[in-house]
Short mmCIF file of N, CA and C in Angstrom, two decimals:
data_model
loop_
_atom_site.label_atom_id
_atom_site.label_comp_id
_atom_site.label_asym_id
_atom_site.label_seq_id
_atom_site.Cartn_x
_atom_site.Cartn_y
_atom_site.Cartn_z
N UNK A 58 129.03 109.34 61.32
CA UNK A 58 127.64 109.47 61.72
C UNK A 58 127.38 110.92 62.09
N UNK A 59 126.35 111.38 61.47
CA UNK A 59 125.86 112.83 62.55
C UNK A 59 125.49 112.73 63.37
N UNK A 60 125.15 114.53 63.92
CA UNK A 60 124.48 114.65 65.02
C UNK A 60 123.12 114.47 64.60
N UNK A 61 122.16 114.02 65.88
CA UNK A 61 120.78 114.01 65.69
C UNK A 61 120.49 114.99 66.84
N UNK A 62 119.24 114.90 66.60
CA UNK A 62 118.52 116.28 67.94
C UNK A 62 116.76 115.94 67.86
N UNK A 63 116.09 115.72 69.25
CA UNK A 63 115.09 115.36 69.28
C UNK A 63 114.74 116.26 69.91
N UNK A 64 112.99 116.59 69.00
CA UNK A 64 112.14 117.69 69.37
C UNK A 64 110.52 117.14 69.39
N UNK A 65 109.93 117.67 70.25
CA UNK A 65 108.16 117.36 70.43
C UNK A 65 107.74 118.21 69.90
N UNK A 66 107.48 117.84 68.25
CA UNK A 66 106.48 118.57 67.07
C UNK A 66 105.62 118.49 67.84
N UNK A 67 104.84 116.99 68.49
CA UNK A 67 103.08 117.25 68.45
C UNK A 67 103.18 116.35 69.90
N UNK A 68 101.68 116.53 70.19
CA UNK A 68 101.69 115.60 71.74
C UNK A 68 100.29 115.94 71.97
N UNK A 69 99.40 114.66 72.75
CA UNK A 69 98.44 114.59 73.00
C UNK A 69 98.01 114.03 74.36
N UNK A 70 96.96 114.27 74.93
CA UNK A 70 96.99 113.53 76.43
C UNK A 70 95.34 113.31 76.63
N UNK A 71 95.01 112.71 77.12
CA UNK A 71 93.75 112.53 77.20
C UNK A 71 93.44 112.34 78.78
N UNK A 72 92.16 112.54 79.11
CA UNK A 72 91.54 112.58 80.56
C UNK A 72 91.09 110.83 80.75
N UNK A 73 90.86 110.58 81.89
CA UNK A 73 91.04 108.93 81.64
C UNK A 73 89.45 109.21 81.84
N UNK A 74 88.67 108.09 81.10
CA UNK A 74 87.39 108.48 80.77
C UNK A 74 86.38 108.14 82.13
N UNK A 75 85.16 108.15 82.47
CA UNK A 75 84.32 107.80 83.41
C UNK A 75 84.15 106.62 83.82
N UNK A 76 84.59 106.05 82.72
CA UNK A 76 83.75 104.24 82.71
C UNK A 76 85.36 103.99 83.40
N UNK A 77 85.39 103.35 84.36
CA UNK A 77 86.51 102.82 85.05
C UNK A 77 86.87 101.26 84.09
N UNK A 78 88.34 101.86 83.69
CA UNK A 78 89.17 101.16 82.49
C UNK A 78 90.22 100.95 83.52
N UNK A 79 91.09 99.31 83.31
CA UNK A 79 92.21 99.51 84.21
C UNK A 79 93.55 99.77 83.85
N UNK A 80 94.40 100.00 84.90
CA UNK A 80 95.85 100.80 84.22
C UNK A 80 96.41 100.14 82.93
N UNK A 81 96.33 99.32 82.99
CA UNK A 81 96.70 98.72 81.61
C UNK A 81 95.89 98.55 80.65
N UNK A 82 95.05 98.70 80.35
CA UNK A 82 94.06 99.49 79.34
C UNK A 82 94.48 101.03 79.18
N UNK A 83 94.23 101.52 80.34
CA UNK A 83 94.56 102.98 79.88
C UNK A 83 95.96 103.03 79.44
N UNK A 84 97.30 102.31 79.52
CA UNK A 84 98.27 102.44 78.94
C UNK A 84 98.30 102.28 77.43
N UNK A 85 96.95 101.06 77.09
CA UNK A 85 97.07 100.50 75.67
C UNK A 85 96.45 102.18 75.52
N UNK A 86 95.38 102.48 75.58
CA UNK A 86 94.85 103.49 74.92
C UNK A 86 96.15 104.69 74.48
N UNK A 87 97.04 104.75 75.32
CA UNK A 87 98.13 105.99 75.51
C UNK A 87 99.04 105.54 74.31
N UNK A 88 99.18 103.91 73.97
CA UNK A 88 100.06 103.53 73.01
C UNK A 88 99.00 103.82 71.60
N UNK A 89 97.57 103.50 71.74
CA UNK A 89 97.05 103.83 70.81
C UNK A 89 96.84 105.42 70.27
N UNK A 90 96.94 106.35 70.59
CA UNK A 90 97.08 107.82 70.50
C UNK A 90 98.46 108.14 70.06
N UNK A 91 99.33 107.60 70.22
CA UNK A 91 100.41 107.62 69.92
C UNK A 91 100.73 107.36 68.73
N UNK A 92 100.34 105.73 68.76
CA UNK A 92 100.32 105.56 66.85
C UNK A 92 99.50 106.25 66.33
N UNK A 93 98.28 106.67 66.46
CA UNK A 93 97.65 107.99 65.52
C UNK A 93 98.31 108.86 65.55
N UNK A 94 99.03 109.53 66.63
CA UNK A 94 99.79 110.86 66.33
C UNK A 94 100.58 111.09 65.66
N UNK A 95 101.47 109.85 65.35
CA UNK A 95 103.26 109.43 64.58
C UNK A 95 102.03 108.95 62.88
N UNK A 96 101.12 108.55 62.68
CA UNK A 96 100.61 108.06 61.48
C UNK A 96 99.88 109.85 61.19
N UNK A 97 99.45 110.60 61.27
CA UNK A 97 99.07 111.94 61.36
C UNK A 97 100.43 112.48 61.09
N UNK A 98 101.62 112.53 62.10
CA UNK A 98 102.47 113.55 61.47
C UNK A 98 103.10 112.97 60.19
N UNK A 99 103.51 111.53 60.38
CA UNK A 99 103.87 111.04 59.00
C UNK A 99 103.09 111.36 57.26
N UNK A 100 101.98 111.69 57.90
CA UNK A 100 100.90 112.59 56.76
C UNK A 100 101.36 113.59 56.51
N UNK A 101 101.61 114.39 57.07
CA UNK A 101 101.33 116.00 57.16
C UNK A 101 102.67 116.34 57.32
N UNK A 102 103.79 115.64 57.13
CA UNK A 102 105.26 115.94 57.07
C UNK A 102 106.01 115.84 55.96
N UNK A 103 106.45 116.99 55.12
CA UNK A 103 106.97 116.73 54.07
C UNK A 103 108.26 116.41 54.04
N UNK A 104 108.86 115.18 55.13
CA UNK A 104 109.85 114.70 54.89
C UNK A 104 110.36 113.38 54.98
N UNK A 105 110.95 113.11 54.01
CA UNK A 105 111.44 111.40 54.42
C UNK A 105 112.19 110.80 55.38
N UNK A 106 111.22 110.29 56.06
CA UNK A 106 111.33 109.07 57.08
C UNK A 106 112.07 108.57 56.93
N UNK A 107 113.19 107.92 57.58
CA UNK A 107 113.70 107.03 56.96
C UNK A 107 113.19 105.75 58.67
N UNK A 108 113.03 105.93 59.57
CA UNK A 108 112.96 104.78 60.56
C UNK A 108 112.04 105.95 61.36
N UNK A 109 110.94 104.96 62.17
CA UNK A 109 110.22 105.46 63.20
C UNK A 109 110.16 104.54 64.77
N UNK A 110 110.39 105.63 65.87
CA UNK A 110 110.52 104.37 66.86
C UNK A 110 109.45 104.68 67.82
N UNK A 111 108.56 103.69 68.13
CA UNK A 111 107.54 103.98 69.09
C UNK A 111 108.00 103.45 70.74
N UNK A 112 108.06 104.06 72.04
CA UNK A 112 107.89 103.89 73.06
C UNK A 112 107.16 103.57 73.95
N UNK A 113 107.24 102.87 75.21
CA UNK A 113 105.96 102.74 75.91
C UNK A 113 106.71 102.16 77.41
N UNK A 114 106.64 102.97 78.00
CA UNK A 114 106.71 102.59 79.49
C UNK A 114 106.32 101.24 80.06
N UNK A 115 104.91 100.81 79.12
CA UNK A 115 104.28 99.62 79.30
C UNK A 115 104.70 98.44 78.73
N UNK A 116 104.97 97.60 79.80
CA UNK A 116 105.46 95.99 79.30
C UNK A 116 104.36 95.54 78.83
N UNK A 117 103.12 95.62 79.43
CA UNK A 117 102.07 94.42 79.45
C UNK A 117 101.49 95.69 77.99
N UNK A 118 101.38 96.71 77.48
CA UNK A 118 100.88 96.88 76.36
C UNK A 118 101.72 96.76 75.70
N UNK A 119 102.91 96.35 75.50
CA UNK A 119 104.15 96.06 74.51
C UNK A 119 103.61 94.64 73.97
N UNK A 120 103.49 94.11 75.58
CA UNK A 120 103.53 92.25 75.15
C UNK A 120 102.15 92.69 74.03
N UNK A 121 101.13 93.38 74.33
CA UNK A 121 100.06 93.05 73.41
C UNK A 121 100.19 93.30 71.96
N UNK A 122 100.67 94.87 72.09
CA UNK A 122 101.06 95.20 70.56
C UNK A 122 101.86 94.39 69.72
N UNK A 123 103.01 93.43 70.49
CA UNK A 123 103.69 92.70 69.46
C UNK A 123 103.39 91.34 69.27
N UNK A 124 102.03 90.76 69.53
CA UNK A 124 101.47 89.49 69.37
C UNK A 124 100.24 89.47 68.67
N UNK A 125 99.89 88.40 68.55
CA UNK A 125 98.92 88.00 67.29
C UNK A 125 97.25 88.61 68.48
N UNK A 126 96.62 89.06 67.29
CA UNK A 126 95.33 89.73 67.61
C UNK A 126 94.20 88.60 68.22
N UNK A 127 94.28 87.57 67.42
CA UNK A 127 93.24 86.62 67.95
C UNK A 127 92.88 86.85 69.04
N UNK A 128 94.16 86.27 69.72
CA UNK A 128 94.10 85.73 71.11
C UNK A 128 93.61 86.74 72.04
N UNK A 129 93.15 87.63 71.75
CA UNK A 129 92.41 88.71 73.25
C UNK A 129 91.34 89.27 72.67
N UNK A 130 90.91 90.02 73.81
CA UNK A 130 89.32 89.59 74.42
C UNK A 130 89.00 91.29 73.27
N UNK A 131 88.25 91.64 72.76
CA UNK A 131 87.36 92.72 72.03
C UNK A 131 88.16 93.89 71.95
N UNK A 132 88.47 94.07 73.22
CA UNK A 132 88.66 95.47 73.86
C UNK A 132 90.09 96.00 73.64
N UNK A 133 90.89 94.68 73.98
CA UNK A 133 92.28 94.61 73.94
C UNK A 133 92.65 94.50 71.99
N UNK A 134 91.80 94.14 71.85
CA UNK A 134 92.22 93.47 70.43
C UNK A 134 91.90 94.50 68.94
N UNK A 135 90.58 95.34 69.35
CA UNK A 135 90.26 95.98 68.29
C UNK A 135 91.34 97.37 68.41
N UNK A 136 92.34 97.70 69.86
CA UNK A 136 92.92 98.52 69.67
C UNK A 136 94.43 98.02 69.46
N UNK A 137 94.84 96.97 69.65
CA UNK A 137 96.29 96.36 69.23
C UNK A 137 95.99 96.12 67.41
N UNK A 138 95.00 96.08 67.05
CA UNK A 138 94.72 95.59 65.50
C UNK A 138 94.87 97.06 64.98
N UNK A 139 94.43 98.67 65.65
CA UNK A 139 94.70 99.56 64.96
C UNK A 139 96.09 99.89 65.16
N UNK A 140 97.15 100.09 65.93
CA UNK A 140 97.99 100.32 66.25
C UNK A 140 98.88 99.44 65.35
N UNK A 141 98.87 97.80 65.47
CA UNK A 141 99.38 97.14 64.04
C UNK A 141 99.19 97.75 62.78
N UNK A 142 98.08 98.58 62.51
CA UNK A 142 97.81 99.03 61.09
C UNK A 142 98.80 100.58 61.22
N UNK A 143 98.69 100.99 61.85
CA UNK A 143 99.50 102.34 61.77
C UNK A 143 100.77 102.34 62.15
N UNK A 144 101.21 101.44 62.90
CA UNK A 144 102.50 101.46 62.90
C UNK A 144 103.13 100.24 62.58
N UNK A 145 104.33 99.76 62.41
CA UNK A 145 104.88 98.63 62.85
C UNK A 145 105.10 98.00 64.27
N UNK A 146 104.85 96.70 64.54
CA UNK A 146 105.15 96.25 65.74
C UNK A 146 106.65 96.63 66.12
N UNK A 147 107.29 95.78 65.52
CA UNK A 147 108.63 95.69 65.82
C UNK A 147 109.44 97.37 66.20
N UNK A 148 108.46 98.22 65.73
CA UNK A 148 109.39 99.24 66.18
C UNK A 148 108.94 100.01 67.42
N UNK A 149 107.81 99.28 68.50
CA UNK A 149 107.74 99.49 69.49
C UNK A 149 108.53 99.11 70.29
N UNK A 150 109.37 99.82 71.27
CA UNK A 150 110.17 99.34 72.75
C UNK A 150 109.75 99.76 74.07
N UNK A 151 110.64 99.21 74.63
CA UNK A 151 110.42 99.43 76.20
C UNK A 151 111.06 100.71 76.52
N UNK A 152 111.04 101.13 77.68
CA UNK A 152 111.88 102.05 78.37
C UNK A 152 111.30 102.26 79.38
N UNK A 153 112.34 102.30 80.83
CA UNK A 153 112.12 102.56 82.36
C UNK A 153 110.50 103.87 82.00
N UNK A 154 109.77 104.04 83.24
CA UNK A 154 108.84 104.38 83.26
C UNK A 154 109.33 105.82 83.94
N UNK A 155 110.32 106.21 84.52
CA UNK A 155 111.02 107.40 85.23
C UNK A 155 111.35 108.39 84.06
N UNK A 156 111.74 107.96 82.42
CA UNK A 156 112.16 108.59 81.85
C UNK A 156 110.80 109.04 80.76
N UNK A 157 109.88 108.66 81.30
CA UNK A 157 108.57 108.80 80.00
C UNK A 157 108.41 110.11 80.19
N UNK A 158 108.50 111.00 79.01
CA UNK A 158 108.68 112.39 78.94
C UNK A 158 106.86 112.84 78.94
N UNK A 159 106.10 111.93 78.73
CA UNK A 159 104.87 111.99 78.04
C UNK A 159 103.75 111.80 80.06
N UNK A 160 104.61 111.54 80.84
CA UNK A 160 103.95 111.39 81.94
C UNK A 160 104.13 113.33 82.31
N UNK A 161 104.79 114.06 82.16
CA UNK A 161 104.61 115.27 82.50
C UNK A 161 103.46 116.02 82.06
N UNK A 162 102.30 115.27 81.36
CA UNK A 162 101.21 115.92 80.65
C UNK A 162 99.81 115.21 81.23
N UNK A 163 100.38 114.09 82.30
CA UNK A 163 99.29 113.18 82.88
C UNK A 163 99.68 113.71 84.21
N UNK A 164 100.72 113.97 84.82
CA UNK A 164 100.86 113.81 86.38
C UNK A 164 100.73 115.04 86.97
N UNK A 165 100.05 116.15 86.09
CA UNK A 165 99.81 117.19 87.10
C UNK A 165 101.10 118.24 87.38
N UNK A 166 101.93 118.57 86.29
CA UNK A 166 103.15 119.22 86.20
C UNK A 166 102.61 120.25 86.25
N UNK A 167 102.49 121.69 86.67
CA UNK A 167 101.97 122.59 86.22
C UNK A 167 102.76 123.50 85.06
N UNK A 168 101.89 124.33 83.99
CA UNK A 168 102.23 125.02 82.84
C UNK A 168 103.70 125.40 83.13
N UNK A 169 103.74 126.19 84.25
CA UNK A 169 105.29 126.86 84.11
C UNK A 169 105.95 126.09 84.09
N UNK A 170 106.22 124.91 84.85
CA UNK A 170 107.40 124.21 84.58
C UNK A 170 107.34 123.05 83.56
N UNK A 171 105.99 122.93 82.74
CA UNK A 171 106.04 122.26 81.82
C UNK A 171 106.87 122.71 80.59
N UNK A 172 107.19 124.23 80.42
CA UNK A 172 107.19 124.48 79.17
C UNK A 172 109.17 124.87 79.03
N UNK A 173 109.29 124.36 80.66
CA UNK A 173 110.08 124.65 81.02
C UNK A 173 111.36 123.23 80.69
N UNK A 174 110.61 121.98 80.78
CA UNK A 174 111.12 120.57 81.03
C UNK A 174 111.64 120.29 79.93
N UNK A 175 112.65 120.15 79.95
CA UNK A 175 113.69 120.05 79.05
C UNK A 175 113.43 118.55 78.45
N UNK A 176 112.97 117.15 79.46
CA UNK A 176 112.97 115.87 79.29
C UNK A 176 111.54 116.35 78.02
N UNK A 177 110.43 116.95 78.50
CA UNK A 177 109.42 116.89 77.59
C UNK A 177 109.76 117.48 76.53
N UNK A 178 110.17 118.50 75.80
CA UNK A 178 110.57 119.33 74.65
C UNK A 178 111.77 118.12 74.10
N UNK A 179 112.50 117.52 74.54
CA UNK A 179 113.63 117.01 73.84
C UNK A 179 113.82 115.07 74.07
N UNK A 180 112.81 114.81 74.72
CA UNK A 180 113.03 113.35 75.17
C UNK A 180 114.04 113.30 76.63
N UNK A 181 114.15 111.55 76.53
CA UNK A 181 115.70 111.22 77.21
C UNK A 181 116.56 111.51 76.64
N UNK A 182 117.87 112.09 77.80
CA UNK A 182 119.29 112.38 76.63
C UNK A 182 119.97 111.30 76.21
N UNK A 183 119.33 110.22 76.46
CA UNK A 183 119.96 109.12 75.52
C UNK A 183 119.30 108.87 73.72
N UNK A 184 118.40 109.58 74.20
CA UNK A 184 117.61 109.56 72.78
C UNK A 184 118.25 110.17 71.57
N UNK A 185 119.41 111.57 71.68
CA UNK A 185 119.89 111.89 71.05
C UNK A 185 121.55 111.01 70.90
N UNK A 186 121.60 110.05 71.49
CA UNK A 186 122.70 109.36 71.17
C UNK A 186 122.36 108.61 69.97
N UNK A 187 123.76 107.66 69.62
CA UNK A 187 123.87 106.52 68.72
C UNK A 187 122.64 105.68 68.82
N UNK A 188 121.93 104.52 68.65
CA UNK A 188 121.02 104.20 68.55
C UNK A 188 121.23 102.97 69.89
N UNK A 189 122.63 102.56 69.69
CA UNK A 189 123.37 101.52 70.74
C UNK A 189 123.52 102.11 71.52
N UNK A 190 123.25 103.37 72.25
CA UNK A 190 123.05 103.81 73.60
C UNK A 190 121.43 103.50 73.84
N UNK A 191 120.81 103.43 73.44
CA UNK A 191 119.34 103.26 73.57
C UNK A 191 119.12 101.69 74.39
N UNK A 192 118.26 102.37 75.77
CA UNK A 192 117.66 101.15 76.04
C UNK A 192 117.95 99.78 75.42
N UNK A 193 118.41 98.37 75.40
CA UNK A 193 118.45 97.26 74.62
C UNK A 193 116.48 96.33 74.50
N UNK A 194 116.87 96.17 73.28
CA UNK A 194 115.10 95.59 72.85
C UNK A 194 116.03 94.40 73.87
N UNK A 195 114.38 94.17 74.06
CA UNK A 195 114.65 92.54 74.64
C UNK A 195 113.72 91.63 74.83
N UNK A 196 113.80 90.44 75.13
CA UNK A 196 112.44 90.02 75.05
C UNK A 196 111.92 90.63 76.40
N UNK A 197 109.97 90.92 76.09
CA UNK A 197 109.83 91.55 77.46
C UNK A 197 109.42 90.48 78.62
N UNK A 198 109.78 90.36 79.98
CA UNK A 198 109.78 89.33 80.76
C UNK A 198 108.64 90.04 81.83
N UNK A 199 107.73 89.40 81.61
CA UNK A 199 106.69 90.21 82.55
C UNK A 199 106.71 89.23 84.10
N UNK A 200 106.37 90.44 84.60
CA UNK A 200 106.36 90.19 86.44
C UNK A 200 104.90 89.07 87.00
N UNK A 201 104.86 88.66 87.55
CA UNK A 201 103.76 87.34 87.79
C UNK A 201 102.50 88.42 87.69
N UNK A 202 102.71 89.21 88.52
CA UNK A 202 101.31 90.67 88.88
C UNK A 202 101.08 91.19 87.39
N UNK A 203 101.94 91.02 86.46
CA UNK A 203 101.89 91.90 85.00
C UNK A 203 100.77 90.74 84.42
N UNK A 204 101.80 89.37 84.28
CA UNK A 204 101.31 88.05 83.73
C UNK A 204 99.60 88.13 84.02
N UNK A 205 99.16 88.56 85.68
CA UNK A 205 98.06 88.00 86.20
C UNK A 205 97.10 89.30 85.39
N UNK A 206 97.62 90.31 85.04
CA UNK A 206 96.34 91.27 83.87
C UNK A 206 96.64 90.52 82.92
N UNK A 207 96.95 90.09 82.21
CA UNK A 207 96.89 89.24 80.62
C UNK A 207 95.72 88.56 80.71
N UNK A 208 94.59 88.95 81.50
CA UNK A 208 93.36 88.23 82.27
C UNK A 208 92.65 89.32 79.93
N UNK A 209 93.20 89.65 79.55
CA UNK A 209 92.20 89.70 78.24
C UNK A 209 92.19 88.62 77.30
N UNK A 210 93.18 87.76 77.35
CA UNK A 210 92.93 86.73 76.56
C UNK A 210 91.71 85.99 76.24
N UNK A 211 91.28 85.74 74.90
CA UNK A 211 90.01 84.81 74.60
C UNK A 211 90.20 83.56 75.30
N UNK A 212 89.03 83.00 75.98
CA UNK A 212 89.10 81.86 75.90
C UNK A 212 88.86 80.63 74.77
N UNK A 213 90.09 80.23 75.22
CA UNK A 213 90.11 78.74 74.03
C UNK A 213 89.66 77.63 73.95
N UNK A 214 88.34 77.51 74.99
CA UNK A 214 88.05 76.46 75.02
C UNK A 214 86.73 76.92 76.07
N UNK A 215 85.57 76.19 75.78
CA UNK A 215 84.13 76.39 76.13
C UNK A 215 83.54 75.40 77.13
N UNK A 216 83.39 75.77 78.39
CA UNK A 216 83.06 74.83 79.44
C UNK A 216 81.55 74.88 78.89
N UNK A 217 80.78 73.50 79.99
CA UNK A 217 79.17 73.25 79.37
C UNK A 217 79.22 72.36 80.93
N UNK A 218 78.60 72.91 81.47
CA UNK A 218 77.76 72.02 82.69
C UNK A 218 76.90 71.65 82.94
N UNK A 219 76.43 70.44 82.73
CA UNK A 219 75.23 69.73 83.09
C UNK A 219 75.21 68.94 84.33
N UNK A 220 73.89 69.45 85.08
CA UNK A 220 73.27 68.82 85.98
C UNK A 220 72.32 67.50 86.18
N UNK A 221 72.41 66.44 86.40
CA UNK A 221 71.75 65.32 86.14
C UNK A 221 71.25 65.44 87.76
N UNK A 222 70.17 64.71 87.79
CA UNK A 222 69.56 63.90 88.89
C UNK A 222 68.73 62.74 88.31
N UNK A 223 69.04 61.55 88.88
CA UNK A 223 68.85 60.36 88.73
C UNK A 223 67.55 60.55 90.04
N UNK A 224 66.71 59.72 89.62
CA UNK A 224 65.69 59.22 90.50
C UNK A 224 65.13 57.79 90.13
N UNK A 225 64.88 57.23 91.32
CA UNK A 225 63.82 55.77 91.04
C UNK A 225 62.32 55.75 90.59
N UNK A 226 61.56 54.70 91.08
CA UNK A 226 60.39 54.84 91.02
C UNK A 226 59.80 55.07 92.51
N UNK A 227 60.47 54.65 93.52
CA UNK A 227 60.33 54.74 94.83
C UNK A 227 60.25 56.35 95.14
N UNK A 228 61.37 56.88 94.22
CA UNK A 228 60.99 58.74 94.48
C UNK A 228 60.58 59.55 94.17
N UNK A 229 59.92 59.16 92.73
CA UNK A 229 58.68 59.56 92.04
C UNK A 229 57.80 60.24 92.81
N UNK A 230 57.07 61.16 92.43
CA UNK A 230 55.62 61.87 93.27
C UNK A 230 54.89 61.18 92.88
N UNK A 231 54.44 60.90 91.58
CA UNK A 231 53.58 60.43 90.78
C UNK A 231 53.02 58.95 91.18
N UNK A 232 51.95 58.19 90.81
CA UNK A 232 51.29 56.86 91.13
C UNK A 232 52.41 56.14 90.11
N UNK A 233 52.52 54.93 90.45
CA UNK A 233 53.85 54.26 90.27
C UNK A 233 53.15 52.91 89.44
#
């Protein structure tokens, strides 16, 4: 096997917008920028691919990206449906949230020591290992608090409430 060596061609970050979106939305959005960025360089790279691996700190946007679109609500769904189109599911994983090289461009690192961060220019140093040093896929087991945002799901079924009131002739307003 060779050596490999990981480098940050490209990287993008965005300001979290006005309209108050919650953390897990804004994570899907971070997974969605991502697959545009990896479907963009895969354009504009004159070299063969042979495997692409997408990351995400996020369990609860993992669980979304790797399940069927139906089932969630507009918001959740029209951006897990682009992210399916540009990338593959299956080659999204997990990884601890301490090692996300991509949080040094959200948390306020300043320039000098950004350009400085060895984790951002090169990844985790497990990243340049064998592939079996890497994090293990697994199924992802979300936390009850994770479970309780999965609040995007469609509903599957349509409540209808009707109000009756029964009256006599005794309670009538009307001449009887």
């Amino acid at each position: 096997m060779g050596s490999s060596s990981v480098v940050n061609v490209a990287s993008k970050s965005r300001i979290a917008p006005l309209k108050k979106l919650s953390v897990r939305r804004l994570e899907l959005m971070g997974a969605l920028i991502g697959a545009r960025l990896v479907s963009y360089d895969k354009e504009v790279m004159e070299l063969e691919i042979d495997a692409v691996h997408c990351w995400t700190d996020s369990k609860v946007a993992l669980a979304w990206i790797c399940s069927a679109t139906k089932q969630w609500k507009p918001f959740v769904k029209n951006r897990v449906e682009e992210i399916q189109s540009l990338t593959e599911p299956n080659s999204w994983r997990h990884y601890p949230g301490r090692e996300n090289p991509a949080d040094h461009a959200t948390r306020g690192l300043a320039l000098c020591k950004l350009v400085k961060a060895r984790q951002w220019w090169n990844g985790p140093i497990w990243l340049e290992s064998n592939e079996d040093a890497w994090p293990l896929r697994q199924v992802i087991r979300l936390t009850e608090r994770e479970r309780s945002t999965l609040n995007e799901r469609r509903c599957s079924h349509k409540e209808i409430q009707v109000n009756v009131a029964l009256t006599t002739d005794e309670d009538s307003l009307g001449p009887a």
